[in-house]
Short mmCIF file of C-alpha atoms and ligand atoms in Angstrom, two decimals:
data_model
loop_
_atom_site.label_atom_id
_atom_site.label_comp_id
_atom_site.label_asym_id
_atom_site.label_seq_id
_atom_site.Cartn_x
_atom_site.Cartn_y
_atom_site.Cartn_z
CA UNK A 15 48.49 -215.92 -100.67
CA UNK A 16 45.70 -216.99 -103.07
CA UNK A 17 44.23 -220.42 -103.34
CA UNK A 18 43.89 -222.04 -106.74
CA UNK A 19 40.31 -222.69 -107.87
CA UNK A 20 38.31 -223.69 -104.81
CA UNK A 21 36.37 -226.41 -106.64
CA UNK A 22 39.62 -227.91 -107.91
CA UNK A 23 41.77 -227.71 -104.76
CA UNK A 24 39.25 -227.44 -101.89
CA UNK A 25 41.58 -229.22 -99.47
CA UNK A 26 43.72 -226.12 -98.91
CA UNK A 27 40.85 -224.44 -97.11
CA UNK A 28 41.45 -226.05 -93.74
CA UNK A 29 41.88 -224.48 -90.35
CA UNK A 30 45.49 -225.35 -89.74
CA UNK A 31 46.54 -224.33 -93.25
CA UNK A 32 44.88 -220.92 -93.00
CA UNK A 33 46.40 -220.44 -89.55
CA UNK A 34 49.83 -221.18 -91.00
CA UNK A 35 49.31 -218.63 -93.80
CA UNK A 36 49.33 -216.10 -91.03
CA UNK A 37 51.70 -217.59 -88.49
CA UNK A 38 54.23 -219.44 -90.63
CA UNK A 39 54.13 -217.69 -94.00
CA UNK A 40 53.49 -214.39 -92.16
CA UNK A 41 51.11 -213.27 -94.84
CA UNK A 42 48.41 -210.76 -93.98
CA UNK A 43 45.84 -211.71 -96.59
CA UNK A 44 44.41 -214.89 -98.02
CA UNK A 45 42.38 -214.87 -101.27
CA UNK A 46 39.68 -217.45 -101.88
CA UNK A 47 39.55 -217.93 -105.67
CA UNK A 48 36.14 -219.20 -106.75
CA UNK A 49 36.07 -219.79 -110.50
CA UNK A 50 32.74 -218.85 -112.18
CA UNK A 51 33.14 -220.78 -115.41
CA UNK A 52 35.84 -223.44 -115.19
CA UNK A 53 36.58 -226.49 -113.11
CA UNK A 54 33.29 -226.91 -111.39
CA UNK A 55 32.62 -223.19 -111.94
CA UNK A 56 29.95 -221.63 -109.79
CA UNK A 57 27.92 -220.48 -112.78
CA UNK A 58 28.53 -223.48 -115.07
CA UNK A 59 27.13 -226.37 -113.16
CA UNK A 60 29.37 -226.30 -110.07
CA UNK A 61 27.97 -227.17 -106.67
CA UNK A 62 26.92 -223.69 -105.50
CA UNK A 63 26.15 -224.73 -101.96
CA UNK A 64 29.39 -226.59 -101.51
CA UNK A 65 31.39 -223.66 -102.94
CA UNK A 66 29.70 -221.12 -100.72
CA UNK A 67 30.27 -223.34 -97.73
CA UNK A 68 33.96 -223.52 -98.57
CA UNK A 69 34.19 -219.75 -99.03
CA UNK A 70 32.47 -219.23 -95.65
CA UNK A 71 34.78 -221.69 -93.96
CA UNK A 72 37.79 -219.87 -95.35
CA UNK A 73 36.41 -216.53 -94.21
CA UNK A 74 35.70 -217.88 -90.72
CA UNK A 75 39.26 -219.13 -90.37
CA UNK A 76 40.60 -215.80 -91.62
CA UNK A 77 38.47 -213.99 -89.05
CA UNK A 78 39.72 -216.31 -86.36
CA UNK A 79 43.39 -215.91 -87.22
CA UNK A 80 43.24 -212.19 -87.98
CA UNK A 81 43.91 -212.23 -91.68
CA UNK A 82 42.40 -210.15 -94.37
CA UNK A 83 40.41 -212.35 -96.67
CA UNK A 84 39.48 -211.67 -100.35
CA UNK A 85 36.32 -213.28 -101.66
CA UNK A 86 37.31 -213.59 -105.33
CA UNK A 87 34.63 -214.02 -108.03
CA UNK A 88 37.13 -215.58 -110.38
CA UNK A 89 35.92 -214.84 -113.91
CA UNK A 90 38.30 -215.93 -116.64
CA UNK A 91 37.04 -217.97 -119.64
CA UNK A 92 33.73 -216.14 -119.34
CA UNK A 93 35.70 -213.04 -120.35
CA UNK A 94 33.17 -210.36 -119.47
CA UNK A 95 31.85 -210.01 -115.91
CA UNK A 96 28.37 -209.14 -117.36
CA UNK A 97 28.11 -212.77 -118.55
CA UNK A 98 27.03 -213.85 -115.04
CA UNK A 99 26.03 -210.55 -113.55
CA UNK A 100 22.84 -211.69 -111.92
CA UNK A 101 24.66 -214.61 -110.25
CA UNK A 102 27.35 -212.21 -109.04
CA UNK A 103 24.71 -209.91 -107.52
CA UNK A 104 23.02 -212.76 -105.66
CA UNK A 105 26.36 -214.12 -104.49
CA UNK A 106 27.71 -210.84 -103.16
CA UNK A 107 24.36 -209.98 -101.60
CA UNK A 108 24.64 -213.10 -99.49
CA UNK A 109 28.34 -212.60 -98.65
CA UNK A 110 28.02 -208.90 -97.76
CA UNK A 111 24.98 -209.60 -95.58
CA UNK A 112 27.01 -212.27 -93.75
CA UNK A 113 30.27 -210.26 -93.31
CA UNK A 114 29.24 -206.64 -93.16
CA UNK A 115 30.56 -206.43 -89.55
CA UNK A 116 33.99 -207.84 -90.36
CA UNK A 117 36.27 -205.12 -91.80
CA UNK A 118 38.92 -207.71 -92.82
CA UNK A 119 36.60 -209.13 -95.50
CA UNK A 120 37.28 -207.80 -99.02
CA UNK A 121 35.04 -208.37 -102.03
CA UNK A 122 36.78 -208.86 -105.38
CA UNK A 123 33.92 -208.70 -107.78
CA UNK A 124 35.59 -209.77 -111.08
CA UNK A 125 38.97 -211.44 -111.29
CA UNK A 126 40.25 -210.69 -114.78
CA UNK A 127 38.10 -209.17 -117.50
CA UNK A 128 39.56 -210.09 -120.85
CA UNK A 129 38.65 -210.99 -124.41
CA UNK A 130 38.08 -207.42 -125.49
CA UNK A 131 35.94 -206.49 -122.49
CA UNK A 132 36.08 -202.67 -122.19
CA UNK A 133 36.42 -200.60 -119.07
CA UNK A 134 32.95 -199.25 -119.80
CA UNK A 135 31.59 -202.82 -119.57
CA UNK A 136 33.45 -203.44 -116.30
CA UNK A 137 32.46 -200.14 -114.78
CA UNK A 138 28.75 -200.61 -115.45
CA UNK A 139 28.92 -204.15 -114.02
CA UNK A 140 30.86 -202.89 -110.97
CA UNK A 141 28.38 -200.07 -110.27
CA UNK A 142 25.52 -202.62 -110.20
CA UNK A 143 27.30 -205.14 -108.00
CA UNK A 144 28.65 -202.47 -105.69
CA UNK A 145 25.13 -201.06 -105.24
CA UNK A 146 24.01 -204.47 -103.98
CA UNK A 147 26.99 -204.82 -101.62
CA UNK A 148 26.58 -201.30 -100.23
CA UNK A 149 22.94 -201.99 -99.37
CA UNK A 150 24.32 -204.43 -96.74
CA UNK A 151 27.85 -203.33 -96.07
CA UNK A 152 28.63 -199.68 -96.17
CA UNK A 153 32.39 -199.67 -96.06
CA UNK A 154 34.34 -202.94 -96.61
CA UNK A 155 36.89 -202.68 -99.39
CA UNK A 156 35.76 -203.75 -102.86
CA UNK A 157 38.30 -204.64 -105.55
CA UNK A 158 37.30 -204.04 -109.16
CA UNK A 159 39.17 -205.85 -111.98
CA UNK A 160 40.48 -203.93 -114.97
CA UNK A 161 40.53 -204.87 -118.68
CA UNK A 162 43.04 -207.18 -120.33
CA UNK A 163 43.57 -209.50 -117.38
CA UNK A 164 43.88 -206.56 -114.97
CA UNK A 165 46.55 -204.71 -116.85
CA UNK A 166 44.67 -201.62 -118.09
CA UNK A 167 44.64 -199.68 -114.79
CA UNK A 168 45.19 -196.54 -116.87
CA UNK A 169 41.65 -196.84 -118.22
CA UNK A 170 40.23 -197.05 -114.73
CA UNK A 171 42.43 -194.14 -113.62
CA UNK A 172 40.98 -192.02 -116.46
CA UNK A 173 37.40 -192.88 -115.53
CA UNK A 174 37.15 -194.16 -111.94
CA UNK A 175 34.03 -195.12 -110.05
CA UNK A 176 33.00 -191.96 -108.17
CA UNK A 177 29.63 -192.85 -106.67
CA UNK A 178 31.07 -195.14 -103.87
CA UNK A 179 33.93 -195.06 -101.38
CA UNK A 180 36.50 -197.69 -100.46
CA UNK A 181 36.85 -198.96 -104.01
CA UNK A 182 40.22 -200.32 -105.18
CA UNK A 183 41.35 -201.51 -108.60
CA UNK A 184 43.18 -204.72 -109.43
CA UNK A 185 46.46 -204.89 -111.29
CA UNK A 186 47.78 -208.43 -111.98
CA UNK A 187 51.16 -209.34 -113.29
CA UNK A 188 53.24 -212.44 -114.11
CA UNK A 189 56.84 -211.35 -113.81
CA UNK A 190 58.27 -213.34 -116.76
CA UNK A 191 55.65 -211.69 -119.06
CA UNK A 192 54.91 -208.33 -117.60
CA UNK A 193 57.83 -206.03 -116.88
CA UNK A 194 58.73 -202.34 -116.92
CA UNK A 195 55.84 -201.22 -119.04
CA UNK A 196 53.19 -202.58 -116.72
CA UNK A 197 55.15 -201.31 -113.70
CA UNK A 198 55.04 -197.85 -115.25
CA UNK A 199 51.30 -198.18 -115.73
CA UNK A 200 50.97 -199.07 -112.05
CA UNK A 201 53.00 -196.04 -110.91
CA UNK A 202 51.14 -193.69 -113.26
CA UNK A 203 47.78 -194.94 -112.04
CA UNK A 204 48.88 -194.49 -108.42
CA UNK A 205 50.10 -191.00 -109.20
CA UNK A 206 46.76 -190.27 -110.75
CA UNK A 207 45.14 -191.14 -107.42
CA UNK A 208 43.94 -194.67 -108.15
CA UNK A 209 44.05 -197.11 -105.24
CA UNK A 210 45.73 -200.26 -106.61
CA UNK A 211 45.61 -203.78 -105.15
CA UNK A 212 47.69 -206.48 -106.75
CA UNK A 213 45.27 -209.27 -105.91
CA UNK A 214 47.17 -211.82 -107.99
CA UNK A 215 50.70 -212.16 -109.31
CA UNK A 216 53.16 -214.88 -110.31
CA UNK A 217 56.92 -215.02 -110.62
CA UNK A 218 56.60 -217.05 -113.85
CA UNK A 219 54.81 -216.35 -117.16
CA UNK A 220 51.19 -215.41 -117.77
CA UNK A 221 50.11 -219.05 -118.18
CA UNK A 222 51.04 -219.68 -114.52
CA UNK A 223 53.91 -221.87 -115.75
CA UNK A 224 57.34 -221.55 -117.40
CA UNK A 225 60.55 -220.29 -115.86
CA UNK A 226 60.69 -217.98 -112.90
CA UNK A 227 62.09 -214.55 -113.71
CA UNK A 228 63.62 -213.71 -110.35
CA UNK A 229 65.07 -210.40 -111.43
CA UNK A 230 61.66 -209.12 -112.58
CA UNK A 231 59.90 -210.70 -109.61
CA UNK A 232 62.16 -208.82 -107.23
CA UNK A 233 61.79 -205.56 -109.23
CA UNK A 234 58.02 -205.83 -108.85
CA UNK A 235 58.23 -206.33 -105.06
CA UNK A 236 60.59 -203.38 -104.72
CA UNK A 237 58.27 -201.11 -106.68
CA UNK A 238 55.13 -202.32 -104.84
CA UNK A 239 56.80 -201.81 -101.48
CA UNK A 240 57.88 -198.36 -102.48
CA UNK A 241 54.25 -197.42 -103.07
CA UNK A 242 52.71 -199.48 -100.23
CA UNK A 243 50.82 -201.71 -102.68
CA UNK A 244 49.51 -205.02 -101.31
CA UNK A 245 50.20 -208.21 -103.30
CA UNK A 246 48.80 -211.73 -103.29
CA UNK A 247 50.71 -214.72 -104.69
CA UNK A 248 49.03 -217.15 -107.07
CA UNK A 249 48.65 -220.06 -105.99
CA UNK A 250 48.43 -222.36 -103.00
CA UNK A 251 48.23 -225.80 -104.60
CA UNK A 252 50.42 -228.69 -105.62
CA UNK A 253 49.44 -228.54 -109.28
CA UNK A 254 52.33 -229.44 -111.53
CA UNK A 255 52.98 -225.85 -112.66
CA UNK A 256 55.54 -223.19 -111.69
CA UNK A 257 53.09 -220.85 -109.94
CA UNK A 258 51.92 -223.58 -107.51
CA UNK A 259 53.68 -222.97 -104.21
CA UNK A 260 53.77 -226.61 -103.22
CA UNK A 261 55.64 -229.37 -104.94
CA UNK A 262 53.42 -231.69 -106.97
CA UNK A 263 54.58 -234.71 -105.08
CA UNK A 264 53.50 -233.26 -101.73
CA UNK A 265 49.97 -234.07 -100.63
CA UNK A 266 50.06 -232.23 -97.26
CA UNK A 267 47.60 -229.38 -96.82
CA UNK A 268 49.44 -227.75 -93.92
CA UNK A 269 52.68 -228.22 -91.97
CA UNK A 270 54.87 -227.84 -95.11
CA UNK A 271 58.57 -228.28 -94.76
CA UNK A 272 61.10 -226.39 -96.85
CA UNK A 273 61.44 -229.41 -99.16
CA UNK A 274 57.64 -229.44 -99.76
CA UNK A 275 57.86 -226.04 -101.34
CA UNK A 276 58.26 -225.48 -105.09
CA UNK A 277 60.86 -222.98 -106.35
CA UNK A 278 58.19 -220.26 -106.38
CA UNK A 279 57.08 -221.37 -102.91
CA UNK A 280 60.64 -220.96 -101.68
CA UNK A 281 60.98 -217.62 -103.34
CA UNK A 282 57.83 -216.43 -101.61
CA UNK A 283 58.69 -217.86 -98.20
C1 LIG B 24 45.31 -215.48 -114.64
C2 LIG B 24 44.12 -216.12 -113.96
C3 LIG B 24 44.43 -217.38 -113.22
C4 LIG B 24 45.48 -218.13 -113.98
C5 LIG B 24 46.76 -217.28 -113.91
C6 LIG B 24 47.91 -217.85 -114.72
O1 LIG B 24 45.18 -215.72 -116.02
F1 LIG B 24 43.52 -215.24 -113.10
O2 LIG B 24 43.27 -218.09 -113.10
O3 LIG B 24 45.72 -219.42 -113.35
O4 LIG B 24 46.53 -215.92 -114.24
O5 LIG B 24 47.54 -217.97 -116.05
C7 LIG B 24 45.85 -220.47 -114.19
C8 LIG B 24 46.25 -221.67 -113.34
C9 LIG B 24 46.22 -222.97 -114.17
C10 LIG B 24 44.89 -223.08 -114.82
C11 LIG B 24 44.57 -221.84 -115.62
C12 LIG B 24 43.13 -221.85 -116.20
O6 LIG B 24 47.54 -221.44 -112.80
O7 LIG B 24 46.51 -224.04 -113.34
O8 LIG B 24 44.90 -224.22 -115.70
O9 LIG B 24 44.58 -220.71 -114.76
O10 LIG B 24 42.19 -221.85 -115.23
C13 LIG B 24 45.87 -214.95 -116.96
C14 LIG B 24 46.70 -213.88 -116.57
C15 LIG B 24 47.30 -213.10 -117.58
C16 LIG B 24 47.18 -213.43 -118.92
C17 LIG B 24 46.40 -214.53 -119.29
C18 LIG B 24 45.75 -215.27 -118.36
N1 LIG B 24 47.82 -212.65 -119.90
N2 LIG B 24 44.98 -216.40 -118.75
O11 LIG B 24 48.44 -211.65 -119.56
O12 LIG B 24 47.79 -213.00 -121.09
O13 LIG B 24 44.79 -216.57 -119.99
O14 LIG B 24 44.52 -217.23 -117.96
#
């Protein structure tokens, strides 16, 4: 399960809520989505100390309750991860120094490159940020985003990062938008030897809203299970949108009942 933007919905990072992600939802991984350029974005005037504190709280709870935790540098409207590369290096230097001894901590260094960002751009960014992380932390998993909102895994498969180990590549899908074609890209990339992590998906369309496509959503899960691919649902919030797992009228931050869940929350549960 992924949070929504941490600056926007900070309340879902709380001890009981994270505990329930493991014990009630029976998920194995929580993703902490920290936007870089929107909604109090880390690089666009957001409160850096407050955001880092929230990330660290989330990680501490994940460690305590035995969950994997993804620290997500959530680029989006900034398009190209090189836009805030220096900030990313400083951020991941601090995080990898703090968590090098916790193998359940995963670094996702660029959510969704888009806006014409090429794999060459992403790869050169990744090699610089990974070098910083590997100075501190020699083996925790690092997830690298792929072009076109994490759909062009074929480009990464054709030219993967070879100078470091334990690198995975993100594929993201929204089931009402991305169907057979993207599933085929996933399978081809896996067959080419690329380690894929679906660090974000939705059952609705690519805006995070619109109708749920249950048939496609189930087809994705079947294919991911067949190949042992991990997947993380977007998003744990009560925003009035389909992808939000909690109903917009519910202000609880843990202890959800069945009726508190949205249709996508019920599907996931
Ligand atoms: C991704 C982003 C994620 C975004 C979801 C749904 O964007 F990683 O941040 O979440 O997928 O679009 C949405 C939230 C909204 C929020 C909006 C902007 O659910 O509440 O208002 O972000 O922050 C994607 C994924 C795929 C595609 C496009 C986008 N695509 N996108 O395939 O075209 O443009 O954001």
